[in-house]
PDB file of C-alpha atoms and ligand atoms in Angstrom:
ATOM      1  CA  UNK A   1       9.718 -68.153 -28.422  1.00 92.00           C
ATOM      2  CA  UNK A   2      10.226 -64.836 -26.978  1.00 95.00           C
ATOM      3  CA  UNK A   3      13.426 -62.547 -26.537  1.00 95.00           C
ATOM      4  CA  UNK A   4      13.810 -64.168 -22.982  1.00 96.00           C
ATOM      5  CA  UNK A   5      13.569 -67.696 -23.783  1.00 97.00           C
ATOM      6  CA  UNK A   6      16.143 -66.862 -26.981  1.00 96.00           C
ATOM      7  CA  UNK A   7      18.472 -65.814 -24.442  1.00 96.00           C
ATOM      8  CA  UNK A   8      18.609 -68.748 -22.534  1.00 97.00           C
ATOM      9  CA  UNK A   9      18.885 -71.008 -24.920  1.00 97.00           C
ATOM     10  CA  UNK A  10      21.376 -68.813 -26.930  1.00 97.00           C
ATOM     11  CA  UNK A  11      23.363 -68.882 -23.417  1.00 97.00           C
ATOM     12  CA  UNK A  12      22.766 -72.813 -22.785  1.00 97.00           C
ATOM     13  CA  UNK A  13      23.645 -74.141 -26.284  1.00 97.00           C
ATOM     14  CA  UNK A  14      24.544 -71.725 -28.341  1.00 97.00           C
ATOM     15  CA  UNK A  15      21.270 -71.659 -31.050  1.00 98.00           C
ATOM     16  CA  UNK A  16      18.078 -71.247 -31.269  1.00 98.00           C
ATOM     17  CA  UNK A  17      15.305 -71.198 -33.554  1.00 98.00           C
ATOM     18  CA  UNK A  18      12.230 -68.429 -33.310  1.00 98.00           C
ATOM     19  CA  UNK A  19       9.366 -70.131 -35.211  1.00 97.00           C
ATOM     20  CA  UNK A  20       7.132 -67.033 -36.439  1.00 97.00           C
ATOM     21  CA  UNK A  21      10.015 -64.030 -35.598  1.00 98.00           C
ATOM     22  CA  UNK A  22       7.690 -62.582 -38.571  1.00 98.00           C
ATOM     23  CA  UNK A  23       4.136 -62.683 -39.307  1.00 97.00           C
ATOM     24  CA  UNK A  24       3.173 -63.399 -43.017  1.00 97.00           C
ATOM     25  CA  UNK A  25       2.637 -59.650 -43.284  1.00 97.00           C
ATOM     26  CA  UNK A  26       6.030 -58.564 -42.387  1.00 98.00           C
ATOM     27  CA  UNK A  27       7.654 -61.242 -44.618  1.00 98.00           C
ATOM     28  CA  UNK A  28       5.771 -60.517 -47.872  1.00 97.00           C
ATOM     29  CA  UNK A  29       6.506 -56.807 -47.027  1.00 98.00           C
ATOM     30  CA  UNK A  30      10.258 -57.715 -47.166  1.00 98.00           C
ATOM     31  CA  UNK A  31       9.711 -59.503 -49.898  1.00 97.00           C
ATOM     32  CA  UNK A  32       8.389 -56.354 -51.885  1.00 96.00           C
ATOM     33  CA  UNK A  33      11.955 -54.904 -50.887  1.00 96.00           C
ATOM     34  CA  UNK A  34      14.109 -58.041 -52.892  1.00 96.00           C
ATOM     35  CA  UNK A  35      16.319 -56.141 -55.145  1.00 94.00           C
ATOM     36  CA  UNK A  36      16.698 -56.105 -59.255  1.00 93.00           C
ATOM     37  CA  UNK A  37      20.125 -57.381 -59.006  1.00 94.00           C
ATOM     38  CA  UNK A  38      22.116 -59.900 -57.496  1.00 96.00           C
ATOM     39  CA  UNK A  39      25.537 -60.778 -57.420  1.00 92.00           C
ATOM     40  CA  UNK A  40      27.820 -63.813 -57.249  1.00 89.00           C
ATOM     41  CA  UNK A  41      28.304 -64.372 -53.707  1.00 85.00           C
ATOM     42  CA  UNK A  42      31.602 -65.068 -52.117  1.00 79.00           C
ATOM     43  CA  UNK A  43      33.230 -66.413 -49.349  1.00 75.00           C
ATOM     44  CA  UNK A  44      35.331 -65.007 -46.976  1.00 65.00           C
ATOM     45  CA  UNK A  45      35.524 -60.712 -46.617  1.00 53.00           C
ATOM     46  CA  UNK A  46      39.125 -60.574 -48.505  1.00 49.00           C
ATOM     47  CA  UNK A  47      38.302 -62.917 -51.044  1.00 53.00           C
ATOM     48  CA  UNK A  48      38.799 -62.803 -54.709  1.00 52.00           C
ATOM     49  CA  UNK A  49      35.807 -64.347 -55.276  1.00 53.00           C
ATOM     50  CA  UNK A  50      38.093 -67.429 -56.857  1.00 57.00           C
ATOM     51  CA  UNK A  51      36.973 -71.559 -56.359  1.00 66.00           C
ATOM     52  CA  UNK A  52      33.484 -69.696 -54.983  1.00 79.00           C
ATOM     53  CA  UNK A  53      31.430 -71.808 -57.529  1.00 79.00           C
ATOM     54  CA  UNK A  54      32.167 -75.312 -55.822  1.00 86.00           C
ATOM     55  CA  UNK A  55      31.426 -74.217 -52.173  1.00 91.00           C
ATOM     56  CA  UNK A  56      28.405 -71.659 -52.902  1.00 93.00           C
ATOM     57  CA  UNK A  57      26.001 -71.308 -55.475  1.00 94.00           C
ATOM     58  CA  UNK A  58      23.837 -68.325 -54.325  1.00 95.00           C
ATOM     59  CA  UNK A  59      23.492 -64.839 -55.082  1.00 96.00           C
ATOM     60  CA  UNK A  60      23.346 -62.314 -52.302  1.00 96.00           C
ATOM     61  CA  UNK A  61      22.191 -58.309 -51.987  1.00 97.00           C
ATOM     62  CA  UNK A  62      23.391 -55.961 -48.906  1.00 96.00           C
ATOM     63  CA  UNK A  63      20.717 -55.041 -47.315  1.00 97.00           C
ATOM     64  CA  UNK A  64      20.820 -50.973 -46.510  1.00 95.00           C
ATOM     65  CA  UNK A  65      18.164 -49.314 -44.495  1.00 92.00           C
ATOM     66  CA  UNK A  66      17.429 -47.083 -47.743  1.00 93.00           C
ATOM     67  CA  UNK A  67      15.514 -50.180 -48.832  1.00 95.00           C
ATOM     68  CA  UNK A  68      12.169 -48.860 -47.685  1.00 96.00           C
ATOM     69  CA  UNK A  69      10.358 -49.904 -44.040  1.00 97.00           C
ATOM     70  CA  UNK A  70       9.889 -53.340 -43.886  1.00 98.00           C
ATOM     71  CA  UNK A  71      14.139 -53.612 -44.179  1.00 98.00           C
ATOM     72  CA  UNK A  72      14.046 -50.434 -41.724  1.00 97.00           C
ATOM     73  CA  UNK A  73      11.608 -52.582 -39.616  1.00 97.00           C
ATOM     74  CA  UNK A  74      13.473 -55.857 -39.912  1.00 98.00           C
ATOM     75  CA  UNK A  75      17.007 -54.023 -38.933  1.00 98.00           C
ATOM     76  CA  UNK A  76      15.386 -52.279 -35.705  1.00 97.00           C
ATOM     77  CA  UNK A  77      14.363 -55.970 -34.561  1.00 98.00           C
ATOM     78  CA  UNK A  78      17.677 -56.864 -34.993  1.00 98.00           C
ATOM     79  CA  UNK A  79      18.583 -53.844 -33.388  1.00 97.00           C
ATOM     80  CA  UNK A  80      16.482 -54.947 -30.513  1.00 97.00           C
ATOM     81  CA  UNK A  81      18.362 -58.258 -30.452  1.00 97.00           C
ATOM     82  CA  UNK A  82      21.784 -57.307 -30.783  1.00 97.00           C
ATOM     83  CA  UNK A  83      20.952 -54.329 -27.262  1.00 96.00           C
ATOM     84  CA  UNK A  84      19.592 -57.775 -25.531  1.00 96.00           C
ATOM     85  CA  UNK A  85      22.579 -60.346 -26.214  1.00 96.00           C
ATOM     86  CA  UNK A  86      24.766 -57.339 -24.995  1.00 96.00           C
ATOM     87  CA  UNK A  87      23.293 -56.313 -21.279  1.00 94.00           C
ATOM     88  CA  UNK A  88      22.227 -60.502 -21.051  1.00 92.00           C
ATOM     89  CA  UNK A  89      25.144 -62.271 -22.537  1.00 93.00           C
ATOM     90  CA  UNK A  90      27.809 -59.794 -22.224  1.00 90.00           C
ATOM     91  CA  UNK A  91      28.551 -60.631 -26.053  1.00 91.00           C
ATOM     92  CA  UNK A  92      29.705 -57.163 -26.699  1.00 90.00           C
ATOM     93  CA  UNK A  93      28.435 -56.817 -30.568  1.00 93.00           C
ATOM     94  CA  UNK A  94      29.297 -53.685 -31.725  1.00 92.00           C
ATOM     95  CA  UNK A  95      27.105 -53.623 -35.299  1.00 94.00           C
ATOM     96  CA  UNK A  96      24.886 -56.049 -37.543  1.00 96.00           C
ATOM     97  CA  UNK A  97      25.554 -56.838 -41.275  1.00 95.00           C
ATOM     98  CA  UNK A  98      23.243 -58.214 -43.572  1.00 97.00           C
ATOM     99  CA  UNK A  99      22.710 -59.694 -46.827  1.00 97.00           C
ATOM    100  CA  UNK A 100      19.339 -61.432 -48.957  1.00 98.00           C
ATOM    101  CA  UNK A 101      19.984 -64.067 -50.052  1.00 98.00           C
ATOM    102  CA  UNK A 102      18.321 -66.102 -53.025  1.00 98.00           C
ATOM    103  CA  UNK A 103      18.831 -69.933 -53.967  1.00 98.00           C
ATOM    104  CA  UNK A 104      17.497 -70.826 -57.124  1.00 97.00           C
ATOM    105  CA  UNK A 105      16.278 -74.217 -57.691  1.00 97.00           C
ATOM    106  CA  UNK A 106      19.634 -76.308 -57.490  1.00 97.00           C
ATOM    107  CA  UNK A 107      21.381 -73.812 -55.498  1.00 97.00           C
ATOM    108  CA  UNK A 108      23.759 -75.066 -52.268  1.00 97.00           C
ATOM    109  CA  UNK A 109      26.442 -73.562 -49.988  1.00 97.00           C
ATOM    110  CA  UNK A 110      28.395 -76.425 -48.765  1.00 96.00           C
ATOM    111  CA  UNK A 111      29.493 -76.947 -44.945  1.00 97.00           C
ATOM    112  CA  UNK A 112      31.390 -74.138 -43.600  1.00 95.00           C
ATOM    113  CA  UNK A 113      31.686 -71.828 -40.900  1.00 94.00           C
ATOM    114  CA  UNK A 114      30.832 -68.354 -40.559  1.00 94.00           C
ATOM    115  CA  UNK A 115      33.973 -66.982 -38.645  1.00 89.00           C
ATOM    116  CA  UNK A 116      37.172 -68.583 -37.316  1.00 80.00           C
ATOM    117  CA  UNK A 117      38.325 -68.608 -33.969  1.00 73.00           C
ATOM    118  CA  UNK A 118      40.903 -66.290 -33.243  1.00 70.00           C
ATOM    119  CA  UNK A 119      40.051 -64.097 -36.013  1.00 69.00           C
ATOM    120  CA  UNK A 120      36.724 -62.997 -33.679  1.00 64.00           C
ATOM    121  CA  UNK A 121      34.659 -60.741 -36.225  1.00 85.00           C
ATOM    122  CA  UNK A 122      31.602 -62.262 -37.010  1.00 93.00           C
ATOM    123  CA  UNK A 123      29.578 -63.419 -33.550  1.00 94.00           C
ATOM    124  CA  UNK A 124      26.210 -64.012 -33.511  1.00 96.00           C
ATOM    125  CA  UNK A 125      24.869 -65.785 -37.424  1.00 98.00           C
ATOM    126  CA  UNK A 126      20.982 -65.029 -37.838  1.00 98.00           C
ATOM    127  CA  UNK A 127      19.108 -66.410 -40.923  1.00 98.00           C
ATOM    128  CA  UNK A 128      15.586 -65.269 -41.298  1.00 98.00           C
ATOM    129  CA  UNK A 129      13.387 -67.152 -44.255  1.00 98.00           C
ATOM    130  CA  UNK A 130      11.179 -65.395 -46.176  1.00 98.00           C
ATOM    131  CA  UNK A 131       9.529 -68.425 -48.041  1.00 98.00           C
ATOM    132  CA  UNK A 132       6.092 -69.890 -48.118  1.00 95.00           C
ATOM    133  CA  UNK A 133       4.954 -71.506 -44.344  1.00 93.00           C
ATOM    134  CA  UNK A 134       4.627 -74.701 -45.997  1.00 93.00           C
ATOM    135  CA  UNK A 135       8.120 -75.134 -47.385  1.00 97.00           C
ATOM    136  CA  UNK A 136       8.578 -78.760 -47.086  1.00 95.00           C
ATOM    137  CA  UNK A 137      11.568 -81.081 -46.300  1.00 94.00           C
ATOM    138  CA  UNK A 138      11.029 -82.316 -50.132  1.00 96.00           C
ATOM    139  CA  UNK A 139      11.797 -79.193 -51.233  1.00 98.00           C
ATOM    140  CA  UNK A 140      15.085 -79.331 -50.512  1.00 98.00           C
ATOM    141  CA  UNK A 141      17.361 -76.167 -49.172  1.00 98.00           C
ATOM    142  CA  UNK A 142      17.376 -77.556 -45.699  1.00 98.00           C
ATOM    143  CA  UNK A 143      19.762 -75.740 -43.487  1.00 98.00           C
ATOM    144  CA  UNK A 144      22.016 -78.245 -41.562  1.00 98.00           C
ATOM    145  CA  UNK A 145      23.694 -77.510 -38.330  1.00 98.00           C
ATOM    146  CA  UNK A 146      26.686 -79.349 -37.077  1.00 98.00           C
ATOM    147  CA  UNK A 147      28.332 -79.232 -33.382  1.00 98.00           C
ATOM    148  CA  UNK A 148      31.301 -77.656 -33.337  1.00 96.00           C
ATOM    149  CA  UNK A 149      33.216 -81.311 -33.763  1.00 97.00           C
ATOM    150  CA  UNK A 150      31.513 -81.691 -36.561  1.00 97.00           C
ATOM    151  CA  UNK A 151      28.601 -84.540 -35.457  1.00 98.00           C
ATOM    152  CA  UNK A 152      25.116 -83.573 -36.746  1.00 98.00           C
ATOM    153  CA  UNK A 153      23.223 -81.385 -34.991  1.00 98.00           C
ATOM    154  CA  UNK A 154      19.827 -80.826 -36.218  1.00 98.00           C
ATOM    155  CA  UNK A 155      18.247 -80.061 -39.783  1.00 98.00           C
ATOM    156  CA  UNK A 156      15.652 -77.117 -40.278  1.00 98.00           C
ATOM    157  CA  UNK A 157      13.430 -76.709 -43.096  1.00 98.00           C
ATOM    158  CA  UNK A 158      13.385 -73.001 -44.275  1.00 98.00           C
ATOM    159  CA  UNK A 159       9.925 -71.972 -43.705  1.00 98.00           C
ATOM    160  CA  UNK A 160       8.664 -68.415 -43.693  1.00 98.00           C
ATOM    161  CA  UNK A 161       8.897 -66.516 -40.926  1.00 98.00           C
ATOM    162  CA  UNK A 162      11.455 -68.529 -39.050  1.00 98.00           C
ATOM    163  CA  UNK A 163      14.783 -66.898 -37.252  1.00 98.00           C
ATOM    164  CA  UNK A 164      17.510 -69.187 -37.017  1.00 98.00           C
ATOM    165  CA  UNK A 165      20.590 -67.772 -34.642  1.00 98.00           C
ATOM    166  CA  UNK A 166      23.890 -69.782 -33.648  1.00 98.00           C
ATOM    167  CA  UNK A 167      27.273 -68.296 -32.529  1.00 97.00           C
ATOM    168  CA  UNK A 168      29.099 -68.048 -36.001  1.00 96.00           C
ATOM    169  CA  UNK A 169      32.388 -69.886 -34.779  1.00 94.00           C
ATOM    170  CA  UNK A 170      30.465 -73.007 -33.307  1.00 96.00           C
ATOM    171  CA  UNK A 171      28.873 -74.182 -35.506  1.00 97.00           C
ATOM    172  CA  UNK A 172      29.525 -75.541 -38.895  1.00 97.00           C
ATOM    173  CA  UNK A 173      26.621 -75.401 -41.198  1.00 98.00           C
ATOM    174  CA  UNK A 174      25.065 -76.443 -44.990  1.00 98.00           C
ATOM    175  CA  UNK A 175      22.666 -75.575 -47.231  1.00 98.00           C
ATOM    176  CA  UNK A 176      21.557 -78.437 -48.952  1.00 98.00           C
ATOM    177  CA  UNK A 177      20.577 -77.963 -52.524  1.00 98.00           C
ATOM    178  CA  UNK A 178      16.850 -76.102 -52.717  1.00 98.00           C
ATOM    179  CA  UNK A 179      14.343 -77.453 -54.925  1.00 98.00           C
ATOM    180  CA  UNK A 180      12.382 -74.549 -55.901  1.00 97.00           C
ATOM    181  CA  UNK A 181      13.638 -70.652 -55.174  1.00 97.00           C
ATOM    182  CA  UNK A 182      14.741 -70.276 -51.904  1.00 98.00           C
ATOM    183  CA  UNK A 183      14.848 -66.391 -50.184  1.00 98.00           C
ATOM    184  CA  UNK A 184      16.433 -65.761 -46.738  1.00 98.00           C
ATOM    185  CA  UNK A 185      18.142 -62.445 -45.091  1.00 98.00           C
ATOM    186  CA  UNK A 186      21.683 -63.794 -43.611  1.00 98.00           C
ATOM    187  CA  UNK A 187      23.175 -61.949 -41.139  1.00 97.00           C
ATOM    188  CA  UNK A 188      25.482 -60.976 -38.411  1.00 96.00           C
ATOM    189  CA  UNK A 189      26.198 -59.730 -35.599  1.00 97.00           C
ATOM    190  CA  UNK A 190      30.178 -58.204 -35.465  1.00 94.00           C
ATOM    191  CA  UNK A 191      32.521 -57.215 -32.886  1.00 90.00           C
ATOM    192  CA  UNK A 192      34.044 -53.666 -33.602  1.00 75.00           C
ATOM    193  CA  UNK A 193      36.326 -55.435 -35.999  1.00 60.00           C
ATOM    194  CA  UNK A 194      40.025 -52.978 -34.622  1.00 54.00           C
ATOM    195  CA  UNK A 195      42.514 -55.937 -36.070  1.00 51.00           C
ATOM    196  CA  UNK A 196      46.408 -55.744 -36.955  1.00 47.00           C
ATOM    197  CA  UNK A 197      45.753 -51.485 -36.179  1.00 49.00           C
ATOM    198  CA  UNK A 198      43.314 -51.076 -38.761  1.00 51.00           C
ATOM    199  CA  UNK A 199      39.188 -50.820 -38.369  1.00 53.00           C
ATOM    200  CA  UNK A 200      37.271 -53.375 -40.219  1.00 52.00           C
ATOM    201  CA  UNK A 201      33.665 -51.856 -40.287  1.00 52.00           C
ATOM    202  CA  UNK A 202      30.703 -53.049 -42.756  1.00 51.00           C
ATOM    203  CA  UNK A 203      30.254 -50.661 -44.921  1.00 43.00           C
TER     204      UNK A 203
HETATM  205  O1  AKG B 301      20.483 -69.730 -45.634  1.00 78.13           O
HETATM  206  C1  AKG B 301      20.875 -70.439 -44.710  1.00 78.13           C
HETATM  207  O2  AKG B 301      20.129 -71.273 -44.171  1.00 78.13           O
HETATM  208  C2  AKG B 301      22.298 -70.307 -44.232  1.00 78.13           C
HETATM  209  C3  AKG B 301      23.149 -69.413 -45.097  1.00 78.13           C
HETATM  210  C4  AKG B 301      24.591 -69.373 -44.663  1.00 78.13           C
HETATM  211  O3  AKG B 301      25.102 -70.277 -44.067  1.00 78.13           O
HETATM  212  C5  AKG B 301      25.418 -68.177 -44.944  1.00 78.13           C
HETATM  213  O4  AKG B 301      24.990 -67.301 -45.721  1.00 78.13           O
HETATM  214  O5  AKG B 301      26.537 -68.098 -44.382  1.00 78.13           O
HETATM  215 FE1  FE2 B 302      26.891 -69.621 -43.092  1.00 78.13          FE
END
């Protein structure tokens, strides 16, 4: 996979997957950058963080470029990306956001969808793993995609290295529950969020 062939297939069906986005370097590098703390994730950007248990079970950490150079690195790929989906898909994304993510064993985020049509805010989902190469479909923590009415789509074990990207109102999606620790940087690309007369910008 290159930037080119991401494009097109980002343009003909609306995902792709970028085996090796990383080299085994890059992703223990990040993985000297996982923070201390964690919190509860949630769901949803005005949420009170209520009924979160049920539908997600991970903990999450915004990632800032502060974090040292591999996230500095990591964000000016993405950086890279977001320039490219602009002047080749005419997306129009205005800024990325971007979380870790870390599923202990038994962890799960149950089928949902990253943004709602109509409410246009989040774009473009990426989800880069920063596991072992040899994660295996018995470990569990699968991520599975589902067409937008809801048929299966396709089920991707979350092995290092790997860059998963789908248009975040397309395409429902699971985790399924991991079977030993499970890291991954979640992100997205973002309109410039001007809704009801008031900027919504990540912070
Ligand atoms: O980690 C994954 O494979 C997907 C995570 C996800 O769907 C999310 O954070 O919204
Ligand atoms: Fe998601």
């Amino acid at each position: 996979m290159d930037l080119d062939t991401m494009l097109e297939s980002l343009h003909t069906q609306g995902w792709c997957v970028w085996d090796d986005f990383l080299s085994a370097n890059e992703i223990s590098a990040l993985l000297q950058c996982l923070p201390s703390e964690w919190s509860q994730a949630g769901i949803g950007r005005q949420d009170a963080h209520t009924h979160v248990a049920s539908i997600r079970s991970d903990k999450i950490h915004w990632l800032k470029e502060e974090m040292g150079q591999p996230v500095h690195h990591y964000l000016d790929k993405m950086e890279v990306i977001r320039q490219a989906a602009n002047r080749y898909l005419y997306l129009g994304l205005f800024e990325y956001e971007a979380h870790f993510a870390k599923y202990e064993q038994g962890d799960f985020y149950k089928k949902h969808r990253d943004s709602f049509r109509g409410k246009a805010n989040r774009i473009l989902t990426t989800v880069l793993y920063l596991n072992d190469q040899d994660w295996q479909e018995t470990d569990g923590g699968e991520l599975v995609i589902y067409n937008d009415d809801d048929s299966f789509l396709t089920k991707l074990v979350p092995k290092g290295g790997r860059l998963v990207m789908f248009l975040s109102e397309d395409f429902p999606h699971e985790v399924l529950p991991a079977h030993r620790p499970r890291f991954s940087i979640a992100g997205w690309f973002r309109l410039n969020g001007v809704s009801a007369g008031s900027l919504d910008i990540a912070v």
